[in-house]
Amino acid sequence: MSSYLFAPEQFQKRPAVAQVDVDLRKWLRDISPEKRLAFIRALWPLNDRYSMSLARSSQLPNSLVEALLVEWLRAGQVNTVNELVALEPLLGKVSFWKLVDSTDLSPAMKNFFSLYRKSYRRYDGATGP
């Protein structure tokens, strides 16, 4: 399979056809992790939410996901905080929050993550209704 089957510019908007999304995700898993990372990085400025979704599903090694997370945290796009937090299960709670705490965040990003922690901390030990 060609490593250039898809280009980030094709996905400025999330594909409307589910099969295209399936094919893209399969293609990403079939190429090398370095090429996956390059594709996801190139997609970020065009469609940040879709690039985060692909990062979660493309079976990248944790070290590469951590590198992406740090880049995205430094980018300071506060409208992506919920999607960034969705990387927590992939990296593990401790690793995720250690990276967040060790990254130089913009004041707005710090505020959002602080609010997120305060809002959801009460549910950490919840077992159900």
Coordinates of C-alpha atoms in Angstrom, one line a residue:
M1 CA 0.0 0.0 0.0
S2 CA 1.4 3.4 -0.9
S3 CA 2.5 5.6 1.9
Y4 CA 0.9 8.5 0.1
L5 CA -2.6 7.2 -0.3
F6 CA -4.0 10.1 1.7
A7 CA -2.8 13.7 2.3
P8 CA -3.7 15.9 5.3
E9 CA -5.1 18.5 3.0
Q10 CA -7.9 16.1 2.1
F11 CA -9.2 16.3 5.6
Q12 CA -9.7 19.9 6.4
K13 CA -13.2 18.7 7.2
R14 CA -13.9 15.4 8.7
P15 CA -14.9 13.0 5.9
A16 CA -18.7 12.8 5.4
V17 CA -18.4 9.2 4.2
A18 CA -17.7 6.7 7.0
Q19 CA -15.8 4.4 4.7
V20 CA -13.3 7.1 3.9
D21 CA -12.7 7.5 7.7
V22 CA -12.3 3.7 8.1
D23 CA -9.9 3.6 5.1
L24 CA -7.8 6.4 6.5
R25 CA -7.5 4.9 9.9
K26 CA -6.6 1.5 8.4
W27 CA -4.0 3.2 6.2
L28 CA -2.5 5.0 9.1
R29 CA -2.1 1.8 11.1
D30 CA -0.4 0.2 8.0
I31 CA 2.3 2.8 7.6
S32 CA 5.3 3.4 9.9
P33 CA 4.8 5.2 13.2
E34 CA 7.1 8.0 12.0
K35 CA 4.9 8.5 8.9
R36 CA 1.7 8.3 11.1
L37 CA 3.1 11.0 13.3
A38 CA 4.1 13.2 10.4
F39 CA 0.6 12.9 8.9
I40 CA -1.1 13.7 12.2
R41 CA 1.2 16.7 12.8
A42 CA 0.5 18.0 9.3
L43 CA -3.2 17.6 9.8
W44 CA -3.2 19.5 13.1
P45 CA -3.3 23.1 11.7
L46 CA -6.0 22.0 9.2
N47 CA -8.3 20.1 11.5
D48 CA -7.1 19.8 15.1
R49 CA -10.0 17.7 16.4
Y50 CA -9.7 15.1 13.7
S51 CA -6.0 14.9 14.2
M52 CA -6.5 14.2 17.9
S53 CA -9.1 11.5 17.0
L54 CA -6.6 9.9 14.7
A55 CA -3.9 10.0 17.3
R56 CA -6.1 8.1 19.7
S57 CA -6.9 5.4 17.1
S58 CA -3.7 5.0 15.1
Q59 CA -1.9 2.8 17.5
L60 CA 1.1 5.1 17.9
P61 CA 3.6 4.2 20.6
N62 CA 3.0 6.1 23.8
S63 CA 6.2 8.1 23.5
L64 CA 5.0 9.6 20.2
V65 CA 1.5 10.3 21.7
E66 CA 3.3 12.0 24.6
A67 CA 5.3 14.1 22.1
L68 CA 2.1 15.1 20.3
L69 CA 0.4 16.0 23.6
V70 CA 3.2 18.3 24.7
E71 CA 3.1 20.0 21.3
W72 CA -0.6 20.4 21.5
L73 CA -0.5 21.7 25.0
R74 CA 2.1 24.3 24.1
A75 CA -0.1 25.4 21.1
G76 CA -2.5 26.7 23.7
Q77 CA -5.8 26.1 21.8
V78 CA -8.2 26.2 24.7
N79 CA -11.0 24.9 22.5
T80 CA -9.2 21.6 22.3
V81 CA -9.0 20.8 26.1
N82 CA -11.7 18.2 26.1
E83 CA -10.1 16.3 23.2
L84 CA -6.7 16.6 24.9
V85 CA -8.2 15.1 28.1
A86 CA -9.5 12.2 25.9
L87 CA -5.8 11.2 25.6
E88 CA -5.7 10.4 29.3
P89 CA -7.0 6.8 29.0
L90 CA -4.5 6.1 26.2
L91 CA -1.5 7.4 28.2
G92 CA -2.7 6.5 31.7
K93 CA -3.9 9.0 34.2
V94 CA -0.6 9.5 36.0
S95 CA 1.5 9.9 32.8
F96 CA -1.1 12.2 31.3
W97 CA -1.3 14.6 34.3
K98 CA 2.5 14.5 34.8
L99 CA 2.9 15.8 31.2
V100 CA 0.3 18.4 31.7
D101 CA 1.9 19.6 34.9
S102 CA 5.4 19.7 33.4
T103 CA 4.5 21.6 30.3
D104 CA 4.6 25.3 30.1
L105 CA 1.0 26.2 29.5
S106 CA -0.7 29.4 28.6
P107 CA -2.7 31.0 31.5
A108 CA -5.9 30.1 29.7
M109 CA -4.9 26.5 29.3
K110 CA -3.8 26.3 33.0
N111 CA -7.2 27.6 34.0
F112 CA -9.1 25.1 31.9
F113 CA -7.1 22.2 33.2
S114 CA -7.5 23.4 36.7
L115 CA -11.3 23.7 36.3
Y116 CA -11.4 20.3 34.7
R117 CA -9.6 18.7 37.6
K118 CA -11.9 20.4 40.1
S119 CA -15.0 19.5 38.2
Y120 CA -14.2 15.8 37.7
R121 CA -12.2 15.0 40.7
R122 CA -15.4 14.2 42.7
Y123 CA -16.2 11.4 40.2
D124 CA -12.9 9.6 40.5
G125 CA -14.1 7.2 43.1
A126 CA -17.7 6.9 41.9
T127 CA -19.0 3.4 41.4
G128 CA -22.4 4.3 40.0
P129 CA -25.8 5.9 40.8

